[in-house]
Amino acid sequence: MFKKILIANRGEIAIRIIRACKEMGIATVAIYSEADRNSLHVRMADEAICVGPAPNKESYLNMPNIISAAIVTGAEAIHPGYAYFSEQASFAEACEACNIKFIGPKASAIELMGDKARAKETAAKAGVPVIPGSKGTIESEQAAFRTASKMGYPVRLKATAGGGGRGIRVVNSEDELAGALRIATAEAEAAFGNGLLYMEKEIVDPRHIEIQLIGDEHGNYIHLGERECSIQRRNQKLIEEAPSCAVTPAIRKKMGEAAIKLARAVGYANAGTVEYLLDKRGDFYFMEMNTRVQVEHPVTEAVTGVDILKEQILVASGAKLSISQKDIKIHGHAIECRIIAEDPSNNFAPSVGTIELMAAPGGMGVRIDTHIYGGYQIPPYYDAMLAKLIVWGIDRKDAIARMKRCLSEYEIKGIKTNISYQLEIISNPYFEKGELSTSFIPKRMNTEG
Ligand code: ADP
Ligand code: ADP
Ligand code: MG
């Protein structure tokens, strides 16, 4: 096992990784930007190294500085968390070249799955159902028109290098296509440095269902069941739950086996998530694979009892998975609400400032993963997610009641948050009935999607 791990991230996920390391007896090195000197992850790690000024490009995305920090501190492995370098093959390669273990899959798997159009082709070849669409990326405007009229509108344009719900555009009719292509290409170029797009048939009011899997370097795989992430705003997840009330044991088995088939096909080792859309008929389609730990992993931990971070570290050290498929049982129901610094009454404008006071909920079945504390000054440079509130209940009804109770208890003063908005969603009768889809927000809430 590793003696020391460097965490190439910030915020709640850096803390989550440090906690796993502490329980495993592994020393930790935090990195931080000049704006994050007072961050909790810096205080919690055994060592901390400043890697540059506030902007991400100069610190958390400063590859030479991060690799140097690992070398100087003698860290044997780097955990990338999510976002940042977690899905960049070149970073995994740089680690390898410096004899540092990258805690994630091998670079070739990251590269293959990171190109979403190629990932779809790979999934289709492995026998996993995919969403109908362009073969690979869109080669020309004429080709786009041909594919769209063959499939029928609406269609979706997606950046092949996209992520985080960005670089996506719905096209409702032929006369919107040329303009949408131009804008989406420019947006993808600006956001991801790669303007290539692919096209998909728009699945109407689907559910977003994803499978958590973990593989070790000896060819063993397990899946930990599904998460439902249908509650989204602008293609970004807001609430996640496990299990999904729309997934039967038969669908779970099929989805899980398909995810493992794909992982096996690309020699995938470590934790990963295969995302699907599930339509009203119960048919599911591969959407993409995230080759990293996900924001919403705690709901799976809550219903399976498996510590996903510890398994990640364990398999990266070359050990076998500590559990096998037959050991995995889903117990109860878990829900996560993402608490974000934004103002729901002002079109979700980002909110920065100082947390003047904070009173967090607690009690049975409650978990909060966060980096904020009373007096913490939120730097304006980074992601606006402040905390993840996760509750467990014996069933969905119990979990919803507990989430309502917790959201009502949660007080964060000094900045605006979406806590009241989350409470509105959780209290919506359609949510309570489990009638969910990715159009829930535009259809069931009085806010635009
Ligand atoms: P990202 O890489 O940004 O996570 P995804 O491909 O996972 O992008 O898509 C993000 C979200 O967009 C999905 O969760 C879903 O709500 C929506 N979406 C993506 N593709 C389709 C599609 N073909 N039809 C309907 N909704 C889609
Ligand atoms: P998850 O699939 O883990 O729920 P999200 O899509 O919500 O992941 O992304 C996790 C975080 O990382 C979010 O804060 C999102 O904005 C960011 N993110 C994910 N992928 C990218 C990307 N390719 N570029 C920029 N930010 C990203
Ligand atoms: Mg996705």
Short mmCIF file of C-alpha atoms and ligand atoms in Angstrom, two decimals:
data_model
loop_
_atom_site.label_atom_id
_atom_site.label_comp_id
_atom_site.label_asym_id
_atom_site.label_seq_id
_atom_site.Cartn_x
_atom_site.Cartn_y
_atom_site.Cartn_z
CA MET A 1 0.00 0.00 0.00
CA PHE A 2 1.06 3.59 -0.64
CA LYS A 3 2.64 5.48 2.25
CA LYS A 4 1.83 8.94 0.92
CA ILE A 5 -0.70 10.31 -1.60
CA LEU A 6 -0.94 13.77 -3.13
CA ILE A 7 -4.43 15.08 -3.78
CA ALA A 8 -4.59 17.13 -6.99
CA ASN A 9 -7.88 18.86 -6.22
CA ARG A 10 -9.63 21.21 -3.81
CA GLY A 11 -12.95 21.60 -2.00
CA GLU A 12 -15.14 18.81 -0.71
CA ILE A 13 -13.65 16.06 -2.87
CA ALA A 14 -10.10 16.81 -1.63
CA ILE A 15 -11.42 16.39 1.92
CA ARG A 16 -13.25 13.18 0.99
CA ILE A 17 -9.97 11.73 -0.33
CA ILE A 18 -7.97 12.88 2.72
CA ARG A 19 -10.51 11.18 5.00
CA ALA A 20 -10.18 7.87 3.14
CA CYS A 21 -6.38 8.10 3.34
CA LYS A 22 -6.44 8.82 7.08
CA GLU A 23 -8.55 5.76 7.77
CA MET A 24 -6.15 3.69 5.66
CA GLY A 25 -3.08 5.02 7.48
CA ILE A 26 -1.79 6.84 4.40
CA ALA A 27 -0.10 10.27 4.74
CA THR A 28 -1.56 13.07 2.59
CA VAL A 29 -0.23 16.05 0.67
CA ALA A 30 -2.67 18.82 -0.26
CA ILE A 31 -2.03 21.28 -3.06
CA TYR A 32 -3.59 24.72 -3.01
CA SER A 33 -3.75 28.01 -4.86
CA GLU A 34 -2.95 31.37 -3.30
CA ALA A 35 -6.71 31.96 -2.94
CA ASP A 36 -7.17 28.72 -1.00
CA ARG A 37 -4.68 29.25 1.84
CA ASN A 38 -7.47 29.05 4.43
CA SER A 39 -9.24 26.11 2.88
CA LEU A 40 -10.15 23.15 5.02
CA HIS A 41 -8.39 20.62 2.78
CA VAL A 42 -5.11 22.46 3.43
CA ARG A 43 -5.59 22.22 7.18
CA MET A 44 -6.64 18.58 7.14
CA ALA A 45 -3.74 17.20 5.10
CA ASP A 46 -0.44 16.22 6.69
CA GLU A 47 1.46 18.49 4.30
CA ALA A 48 0.38 21.24 1.92
CA ILE A 49 2.11 22.88 -1.01
CA CYS A 50 1.07 26.05 -2.83
CA VAL A 51 1.12 25.36 -6.58
CA GLY A 52 0.34 28.82 -7.94
CA PRO A 53 -1.96 31.86 -8.10
CA ALA A 54 -5.75 31.75 -7.88
CA PRO A 55 -6.79 31.04 -11.50
CA ASN A 56 -7.19 27.30 -12.16
CA LYS A 57 -4.85 27.38 -15.14
CA GLU A 58 -2.02 28.63 -12.95
CA SER A 59 -2.57 26.33 -9.97
CA TYR A 60 -4.95 23.35 -10.02
CA LEU A 61 -4.26 22.88 -13.74
CA ASN A 62 -0.54 23.61 -13.51
CA MET A 63 0.83 20.20 -14.41
CA PRO A 64 4.58 20.83 -13.88
CA ASN A 65 3.98 22.36 -10.45
CA ILE A 66 1.70 19.56 -9.30
CA ILE A 67 4.03 16.80 -10.48
CA SER A 68 6.97 18.64 -8.85
CA ALA A 69 5.01 18.89 -5.59
CA ALA A 70 4.54 15.11 -5.63
CA ILE A 71 8.23 14.51 -6.30
CA VAL A 72 9.43 16.97 -3.65
CA THR A 73 7.16 15.50 -0.96
CA GLY A 74 7.86 11.91 -1.94
CA ALA A 75 4.22 11.10 -2.71
CA GLU A 76 3.95 7.74 -4.47
CA ALA A 77 0.51 8.33 -5.94
CA ILE A 78 -1.78 11.17 -7.04
CA HIS A 79 -5.54 11.15 -6.61
CA PRO A 80 -7.10 13.56 -9.13
CA GLY A 81 -10.65 13.71 -7.66
CA TYR A 82 -13.22 14.89 -10.25
CA ALA A 83 -12.94 17.60 -12.94
CA TYR A 84 -9.44 19.19 -13.18
CA PHE A 85 -6.93 16.52 -14.31
CA SER A 86 -9.16 13.55 -13.54
CA GLU A 87 -10.02 12.87 -17.18
CA GLN A 88 -6.88 14.07 -18.91
CA ALA A 89 -4.83 11.25 -20.35
CA SER A 90 -1.74 13.48 -20.63
CA PHE A 91 -1.75 13.95 -16.85
CA ALA A 92 -1.98 10.21 -16.20
CA GLU A 93 0.92 9.76 -18.65
CA ALA A 94 3.00 12.45 -16.93
CA CYS A 95 2.48 10.70 -13.59
CA GLU A 96 3.54 7.40 -15.06
CA ALA A 97 6.64 8.94 -16.65
CA CYS A 98 7.66 10.25 -13.21
CA ASN A 99 7.00 6.91 -11.53
CA ILE A 100 3.97 8.23 -9.65
CA LYS A 101 0.83 6.09 -9.60
CA PHE A 102 -2.20 7.87 -11.06
CA ILE A 103 -5.26 6.76 -9.06
CA GLY A 104 -7.57 6.10 -11.97
CA PRO A 105 -7.69 4.00 -15.10
CA LYS A 106 -4.79 3.80 -17.53
CA ALA A 107 -4.25 6.71 -19.94
CA SER A 108 -5.51 4.80 -22.99
CA ALA A 109 -8.90 4.16 -21.34
CA ILE A 110 -9.22 7.82 -20.32
CA GLU A 111 -8.40 8.92 -23.84
CA LEU A 112 -10.84 6.53 -25.49
CA MET A 113 -13.75 7.39 -23.18
CA GLY A 114 -12.91 11.11 -23.08
CA ASP A 115 -13.71 11.39 -26.78
CA LYS A 116 -17.43 10.89 -26.42
CA ALA A 117 -18.10 10.09 -30.07
CA ARG A 118 -15.40 7.40 -30.07
CA ALA A 119 -16.61 6.13 -26.71
CA LYS A 120 -20.03 5.52 -28.26
CA GLU A 121 -18.51 3.55 -31.11
CA THR A 122 -16.55 1.47 -28.60
CA ALA A 123 -19.69 0.85 -26.54
CA ALA A 124 -21.67 -0.17 -29.63
CA LYS A 125 -18.89 -2.58 -30.65
CA ALA A 126 -18.95 -4.09 -27.16
CA GLY A 127 -22.66 -4.78 -27.65
CA VAL A 128 -23.99 -1.98 -25.44
CA PRO A 129 -27.08 -0.18 -26.83
CA VAL A 130 -26.28 3.42 -27.82
CA ILE A 131 -28.39 6.46 -28.70
CA PRO A 132 -28.93 6.67 -32.49
CA GLY A 133 -26.88 9.45 -34.04
CA SER A 134 -24.00 10.47 -36.25
CA LYS A 135 -21.32 7.91 -36.92
CA GLY A 136 -18.41 9.55 -35.11
CA THR A 137 -18.17 13.33 -35.20
CA ILE A 138 -19.97 15.58 -37.69
CA GLU A 139 -17.82 16.04 -40.76
CA SER A 140 -19.69 18.82 -42.56
CA GLU A 141 -22.83 20.90 -42.49
CA GLN A 142 -24.33 18.77 -45.27
CA ALA A 143 -23.60 15.58 -43.33
CA ALA A 144 -25.30 17.09 -40.27
CA PHE A 145 -28.43 17.91 -42.30
CA ARG A 146 -28.49 14.40 -43.77
CA THR A 147 -28.14 12.66 -40.37
CA ALA A 148 -30.77 14.90 -38.74
CA SER A 149 -33.39 14.45 -41.46
CA LYS A 150 -32.79 10.71 -41.50
CA MET A 151 -33.37 10.47 -37.71
CA GLY A 152 -36.00 13.19 -37.48
CA TYR A 153 -35.98 16.23 -35.21
CA PRO A 154 -35.42 17.09 -32.39
CA VAL A 155 -31.74 16.20 -32.29
CA ARG A 156 -28.95 17.07 -29.89
CA LEU A 157 -25.53 18.44 -30.78
CA LYS A 158 -22.86 17.49 -28.27
CA ALA A 159 -19.18 18.38 -27.99
CA THR A 160 -17.12 15.22 -28.31
CA ALA A 161 -14.70 16.61 -25.69
CA GLY A 162 -17.55 17.95 -23.52
CA GLY A 163 -18.32 17.46 -19.85
CA GLY A 164 -20.01 19.05 -16.86
CA GLY A 165 -23.25 19.53 -18.83
CA ARG A 166 -21.61 22.03 -21.16
CA GLY A 167 -21.28 22.07 -24.95
CA ILE A 168 -24.77 20.65 -25.54
CA ARG A 169 -27.50 22.08 -27.78
CA VAL A 170 -30.97 20.84 -28.66
CA VAL A 171 -32.09 21.47 -32.25
CA ASN A 172 -35.85 21.35 -32.74
CA SER A 173 -36.15 21.83 -36.47
CA GLU A 174 -34.21 22.01 -39.72
CA ASP A 175 -34.09 25.82 -39.82
CA GLU A 176 -32.30 25.90 -36.44
CA LEU A 177 -29.56 23.48 -37.43
CA ALA A 178 -27.04 25.64 -39.32
CA GLY A 179 -27.03 28.33 -36.62
CA ALA A 180 -26.82 25.77 -33.80
CA LEU A 181 -23.85 24.08 -35.48
CA ARG A 182 -21.96 27.37 -35.70
CA ILE A 183 -22.64 28.40 -32.11
CA ALA A 184 -22.01 24.94 -30.60
CA THR A 185 -18.73 24.58 -32.49
CA ALA A 186 -17.52 27.96 -31.22
CA GLU A 187 -18.63 27.15 -27.66
CA ALA A 188 -16.93 23.76 -27.67
CA GLU A 189 -13.77 25.29 -29.09
CA ALA A 190 -13.73 27.93 -26.34
CA ALA A 191 -14.61 25.57 -23.47
CA PHE A 192 -12.67 22.43 -24.40
CA GLY A 193 -10.16 23.55 -27.05
CA ASN A 194 -11.86 21.13 -29.43
CA GLY A 195 -14.76 22.24 -31.61
CA LEU A 196 -15.76 18.78 -32.89
CA LEU A 197 -19.41 17.84 -32.37
CA TYR A 198 -21.50 14.70 -32.69
CA MET A 199 -25.23 14.37 -33.11
CA GLU A 200 -27.78 12.30 -31.23
CA LYS A 201 -31.47 11.70 -31.51
CA GLU A 202 -33.19 13.58 -28.69
CA ILE A 203 -34.70 11.07 -26.27
CA VAL A 204 -37.91 12.67 -24.97
CA ASP A 205 -38.27 13.00 -21.19
CA PRO A 206 -35.83 10.21 -20.31
CA ARG A 207 -34.38 9.34 -16.95
CA HIS A 208 -30.65 9.66 -16.39
CA ILE A 209 -29.55 6.38 -14.82
CA GLU A 210 -25.90 5.51 -14.25
CA ILE A 211 -24.01 2.46 -13.06
CA GLN A 212 -21.08 2.67 -10.66
CA LEU A 213 -18.43 0.09 -11.37
CA ILE A 214 -14.99 -0.72 -10.04
CA GLY A 215 -12.39 -2.93 -11.63
CA ASP A 216 -9.02 -4.06 -10.35
CA GLU A 217 -5.82 -4.71 -12.28
CA HIS A 218 -6.44 -8.47 -12.21
CA GLY A 219 -9.55 -8.37 -14.38
CA ASN A 220 -12.12 -8.49 -11.56
CA TYR A 221 -15.15 -6.21 -11.83
CA ILE A 222 -18.10 -5.33 -9.65
CA HIS A 223 -20.97 -2.93 -10.16
CA LEU A 224 -22.66 -1.20 -7.26
CA GLY A 225 -26.08 -0.75 -8.82
CA GLU A 226 -27.51 2.44 -10.23
CA ARG A 227 -27.97 6.08 -9.35
CA GLU A 228 -30.83 8.14 -10.69
CA CYS A 229 -29.68 11.64 -11.66
CA SER A 230 -32.73 12.86 -13.55
CA ILE A 231 -33.15 16.06 -11.57
CA GLN A 232 -31.01 18.42 -13.62
CA ARG A 233 -30.90 22.07 -14.48
CA ARG A 234 -29.27 22.95 -17.79
CA ASN A 235 -27.92 19.39 -18.12
CA GLN A 236 -26.27 19.63 -14.69
CA LYS A 237 -27.25 17.29 -11.90
CA LEU A 238 -28.94 18.77 -8.82
CA ILE A 239 -30.34 15.77 -6.94
CA GLU A 240 -29.25 12.14 -7.15
CA GLU A 241 -30.65 9.01 -5.57
CA ALA A 242 -29.94 5.33 -5.20
CA PRO A 243 -31.60 3.06 -6.07
CA SER A 244 -33.89 4.40 -8.85
CA CYS A 245 -37.60 3.75 -8.41
CA ALA A 246 -37.79 3.07 -12.18
CA VAL A 247 -35.15 0.35 -12.25
CA THR A 248 -36.29 -3.23 -11.75
CA PRO A 249 -33.87 -5.97 -10.69
CA ALA A 250 -33.93 -7.19 -14.32
CA ILE A 251 -33.00 -3.75 -15.75
CA ARG A 252 -30.34 -3.32 -13.04
CA LYS A 253 -28.78 -6.61 -13.98
CA LYS A 254 -28.78 -5.76 -17.70
CA MET A 255 -27.38 -2.26 -17.15
CA GLY A 256 -24.73 -3.53 -14.76
CA GLU A 257 -23.61 -6.32 -17.06
CA ALA A 258 -23.46 -3.96 -20.06
CA ALA A 259 -21.32 -1.51 -18.06
CA ILE A 260 -18.89 -4.24 -17.08
CA LYS A 261 -18.77 -5.52 -20.67
CA LEU A 262 -17.66 -2.08 -21.82
CA ALA A 263 -15.13 -1.73 -18.99
CA ARG A 264 -13.66 -5.10 -19.84
CA ALA A 265 -13.45 -4.17 -23.54
CA VAL A 266 -11.18 -1.20 -22.78
CA GLY A 267 -9.14 -2.87 -20.03
CA TYR A 268 -10.59 -0.52 -17.45
CA ALA A 269 -9.23 -0.68 -13.90
CA ASN A 270 -10.37 1.63 -11.07
CA ALA A 271 -13.74 3.27 -10.37
CA GLY A 272 -15.86 4.50 -13.25
CA THR A 273 -19.43 5.31 -14.15
CA VAL A 274 -21.40 4.34 -17.21
CA GLU A 275 -24.20 6.82 -17.87
CA TYR A 276 -27.38 5.76 -19.64
CA LEU A 277 -30.67 7.32 -20.63
CA LEU A 278 -33.70 5.17 -19.79
CA ASP A 279 -36.83 5.77 -21.87
CA LYS A 280 -40.45 5.20 -20.93
CA ARG A 281 -40.48 1.72 -22.44
CA GLY A 282 -37.68 0.59 -20.15
CA ASP A 283 -35.07 0.57 -22.92
CA PHE A 284 -31.72 2.08 -22.01
CA TYR A 285 -28.98 3.62 -24.10
CA PHE A 286 -25.32 4.28 -23.34
CA MET A 287 -24.57 8.00 -23.13
CA GLU A 288 -20.99 8.30 -21.86
CA MET A 289 -18.50 6.90 -19.41
CA ASN A 290 -16.95 9.06 -16.68
CA THR A 291 -13.52 7.67 -15.91
CA ARG A 292 -13.24 9.05 -12.39
CA VAL A 293 -14.99 9.27 -9.05
CA GLN A 294 -18.26 11.17 -9.39
CA VAL A 295 -19.78 13.94 -7.31
CA GLU A 296 -22.73 11.74 -6.36
CA HIS A 297 -20.77 8.63 -5.30
CA PRO A 298 -21.96 8.95 -1.64
CA VAL A 299 -25.51 7.79 -2.42
CA THR A 300 -24.07 4.50 -3.65
CA GLU A 301 -21.87 4.25 -0.57
CA ALA A 302 -24.94 4.80 1.61
CA VAL A 303 -26.95 1.93 0.13
CA THR A 304 -24.11 -0.56 -0.42
CA GLY A 305 -21.76 0.17 2.49
CA VAL A 306 -18.83 0.12 0.05
CA ASP A 307 -16.27 2.92 0.50
CA ILE A 308 -15.63 3.80 -3.14
CA LEU A 309 -12.59 5.98 -2.39
CA LYS A 310 -10.88 3.24 -0.39
CA GLU A 311 -11.53 0.70 -3.17
CA GLN A 312 -10.07 3.16 -5.69
CA ILE A 313 -6.89 3.48 -3.66
CA LEU A 314 -6.73 -0.25 -2.96
CA VAL A 315 -6.99 -1.30 -6.61
CA ALA A 316 -4.53 1.44 -7.68
CA SER A 317 -1.96 -0.11 -5.34
CA GLY A 318 -2.29 -3.33 -7.34
CA ALA A 319 -4.42 -5.18 -4.79
CA LYS A 320 -7.56 -7.10 -5.67
CA LEU A 321 -11.03 -5.71 -5.01
CA SER A 322 -12.00 -6.38 -1.40
CA ILE A 323 -15.49 -7.56 -2.38
CA SER A 324 -17.17 -9.54 -5.12
CA GLN A 325 -20.51 -9.08 -6.87
CA LYS A 326 -22.36 -11.55 -4.68
CA ASP A 327 -21.46 -9.51 -1.56
CA ILE A 328 -23.22 -6.43 -2.87
CA LYS A 329 -26.68 -5.82 -1.49
CA ILE A 330 -28.72 -2.65 -1.86
CA HIS A 331 -30.11 -1.62 1.51
CA GLY A 332 -32.56 1.25 1.91
CA HIS A 333 -32.62 4.46 -0.11
CA ALA A 334 -30.27 7.46 -0.33
CA ILE A 335 -30.72 10.97 -1.73
CA GLU A 336 -28.14 13.69 -2.32
CA CYS A 337 -28.85 17.40 -2.77
CA ARG A 338 -26.09 19.56 -4.18
CA ILE A 339 -25.94 22.78 -2.16
CA ILE A 340 -24.76 25.53 -4.47
CA ALA A 341 -23.83 29.19 -3.88
CA GLU A 342 -26.41 30.75 -6.18
CA ASP A 343 -29.54 32.83 -5.92
CA PRO A 344 -32.68 30.98 -7.07
CA SER A 345 -34.71 34.20 -6.89
CA ASN A 346 -32.29 35.98 -9.23
CA ASN A 347 -31.99 33.53 -12.11
CA PHE A 348 -29.46 31.41 -10.18
CA ALA A 349 -26.79 34.12 -10.25
CA PRO A 350 -23.58 32.93 -8.54
CA SER A 351 -23.10 34.23 -5.02
CA VAL A 352 -19.72 34.86 -3.41
CA GLY A 353 -18.78 36.30 -0.05
CA THR A 354 -18.12 35.16 3.48
CA ILE A 355 -20.08 32.47 5.34
CA GLU A 356 -21.12 34.45 8.39
CA LEU A 357 -22.86 31.62 10.14
CA MET A 358 -23.46 28.00 9.45
CA ALA A 359 -25.64 25.48 11.22
CA ALA A 360 -25.64 22.09 9.57
CA PRO A 361 -28.27 19.39 10.01
CA GLY A 362 -27.42 16.10 11.67
CA GLY A 363 -28.94 13.06 13.25
CA MET A 364 -29.51 9.54 12.05
CA GLY A 365 -28.78 8.78 8.41
CA VAL A 366 -27.28 12.19 7.58
CA ARG A 367 -23.95 12.87 5.86
CA ILE A 368 -22.54 16.20 4.73
CA ASP A 369 -19.47 16.41 2.51
CA THR A 370 -18.28 20.00 2.45
CA HIS A 371 -15.29 22.29 2.68
CA ILE A 372 -17.14 25.28 4.11
CA TYR A 373 -17.25 26.47 7.73
CA GLY A 374 -18.41 29.57 9.62
CA GLY A 375 -16.10 32.46 8.68
CA TYR A 376 -14.97 30.85 5.41
CA GLN A 377 -14.52 33.27 2.55
CA ILE A 378 -15.63 31.74 -0.74
CA PRO A 379 -13.12 32.53 -3.46
CA PRO A 380 -14.78 33.60 -6.72
CA TYR A 381 -12.54 31.48 -8.95
CA TYR A 382 -13.91 27.99 -8.50
CA ASP A 383 -16.96 25.76 -8.76
CA ALA A 384 -19.97 27.08 -6.86
CA MET A 385 -20.88 23.79 -5.15
CA LEU A 386 -20.61 24.34 -1.38
CA ALA A 387 -21.74 21.06 0.06
CA LYS A 388 -23.40 17.74 -0.61
CA LEU A 389 -26.20 16.81 1.75
CA ILE A 390 -26.79 13.06 1.71
CA VAL A 391 -29.49 11.25 3.64
CA TRP A 392 -30.28 7.58 4.03
CA GLY A 393 -33.70 6.15 4.83
CA ILE A 394 -35.17 2.69 5.07
CA ASP A 395 -37.13 3.41 1.87
CA ARG A 396 -37.66 6.34 -0.54
CA LYS A 397 -40.48 7.86 1.51
CA ASP A 398 -38.37 7.80 4.66
CA ALA A 399 -35.39 9.33 2.80
CA ILE A 400 -37.56 12.14 1.39
CA ALA A 401 -38.95 12.96 4.85
CA ARG A 402 -35.42 13.06 6.24
CA MET A 403 -34.16 15.24 3.38
CA LYS A 404 -37.01 17.70 3.97
CA ARG A 405 -36.16 17.84 7.65
CA CYS A 406 -32.46 18.40 6.91
CA LEU A 407 -33.01 21.11 4.29
CA SER A 408 -35.25 22.95 6.76
CA GLU A 409 -32.54 22.74 9.43
CA TYR A 410 -29.67 23.81 7.17
CA GLU A 411 -28.68 27.45 7.72
CA ILE A 412 -25.97 29.20 5.77
CA LYS A 413 -25.83 32.95 6.32
CA GLY A 414 -23.83 35.61 4.47
CA ILE A 415 -24.32 34.28 0.94
CA LYS A 416 -27.21 33.05 -1.16
CA THR A 417 -27.73 29.31 -1.61
CA ASN A 418 -30.15 27.00 -3.40
CA ILE A 419 -31.32 25.30 -0.16
CA SER A 420 -34.86 26.69 -0.41
CA TYR A 421 -35.04 25.65 -4.06
CA GLN A 422 -33.93 22.11 -3.21
CA LEU A 423 -36.67 21.99 -0.58
CA GLU A 424 -39.21 23.02 -3.22
CA ILE A 425 -38.11 20.21 -5.53
CA ILE A 426 -38.11 17.58 -2.78
CA SER A 427 -41.61 18.72 -1.73
CA ASN A 428 -43.01 18.65 -5.27
CA PRO A 429 -45.77 16.02 -5.49
CA TYR A 430 -44.32 14.62 -8.74
CA PHE A 431 -40.95 14.16 -7.02
CA GLU A 432 -42.63 12.41 -4.12
CA LYS A 433 -44.47 10.10 -6.53
CA GLY A 434 -41.18 9.29 -8.25
CA GLU A 435 -42.37 10.67 -11.59
CA LEU A 436 -38.96 11.90 -12.64
CA SER A 437 -37.33 12.78 -15.94
CA THR A 438 -34.56 15.06 -17.10
CA SER A 439 -37.33 17.58 -18.02
CA PHE A 440 -38.56 17.69 -14.41
CA ILE A 441 -37.33 21.25 -13.75
CA PRO A 442 -38.83 22.90 -16.86
CA LYS A 443 -42.01 20.79 -16.64
CA ARG A 444 -42.76 20.63 -12.93
CA MET A 445 -41.09 23.68 -11.43
CA ASN A 446 -41.78 27.32 -12.11
CA THR A 447 -38.22 27.89 -13.25
CA GLU A 448 -36.70 27.47 -16.67
CA GLY A 449 -34.57 24.42 -17.28
P1 ADP B 1 -21.78 15.60 -19.97
O1 ADP B 1 -20.52 15.00 -20.51
O2 ADP B 1 -21.77 17.07 -20.02
O3 ADP B 1 -22.16 15.00 -18.65
P2 ADP B 1 -23.83 13.91 -21.18
O4 ADP B 1 -23.62 13.30 -22.50
O5 ADP B 1 -23.68 13.04 -20.00
O6 ADP B 1 -22.90 15.18 -21.03
O7 ADP B 1 -25.26 14.58 -21.13
C1 ADP B 1 -25.64 15.42 -20.07
C2 ADP B 1 -27.16 15.44 -19.92
O8 ADP B 1 -27.78 15.90 -21.15
C3 ADP B 1 -27.79 14.09 -19.68
O9 ADP B 1 -27.79 13.73 -18.32
C4 ADP B 1 -29.19 14.28 -20.22
O10 ADP B 1 -30.01 14.96 -19.30
C5 ADP B 1 -28.96 15.19 -21.39
N1 ADP B 1 -28.83 14.44 -22.66
C6 ADP B 1 -27.67 14.08 -23.25
N2 ADP B 1 -27.89 13.43 -24.42
C7 ADP B 1 -29.24 13.37 -24.58
C8 ADP B 1 -30.11 12.85 -25.60
N3 ADP B 1 -29.64 12.24 -26.69
N4 ADP B 1 -31.46 12.99 -25.45
C9 ADP B 1 -31.96 13.61 -24.34
N5 ADP B 1 -31.20 14.12 -23.36
C10 ADP B 1 -29.85 14.02 -23.47
P1 ADP B 2 -20.62 13.99 -12.01
O1 ADP B 2 -20.82 13.20 -13.25
O2 ADP B 2 -19.55 13.56 -11.10
O3 ADP B 2 -21.90 14.30 -11.37
P2 ADP B 2 -20.50 16.58 -13.08
O4 ADP B 2 -20.82 16.47 -14.53
O5 ADP B 2 -21.48 17.20 -12.17
O6 ADP B 2 -19.99 15.22 -12.58
O7 ADP B 2 -19.12 17.31 -12.92
C1 ADP B 2 -18.44 17.35 -11.71
C2 ADP B 2 -17.82 18.69 -11.57
O8 ADP B 2 -16.79 18.84 -12.50
C3 ADP B 2 -18.79 19.80 -11.81
O9 ADP B 2 -18.45 20.82 -10.94
C4 ADP B 2 -18.55 20.17 -13.27
O10 ADP B 2 -18.78 21.54 -13.47
C5 ADP B 2 -17.08 19.83 -13.44
N1 ADP B 2 -16.74 19.23 -14.73
C6 ADP B 2 -16.93 17.98 -15.13
N2 ADP B 2 -16.43 17.74 -16.35
C7 ADP B 2 -15.88 18.89 -16.74
C8 ADP B 2 -15.18 19.31 -17.91
N3 ADP B 2 -14.94 18.49 -18.92
N4 ADP B 2 -14.77 20.58 -17.95
C9 ADP B 2 -15.00 21.41 -16.94
N5 ADP B 2 -15.63 21.07 -15.82
C10 ADP B 2 -16.08 19.85 -15.70
MG MG B 3 -22.63 13.05 -18.25
#
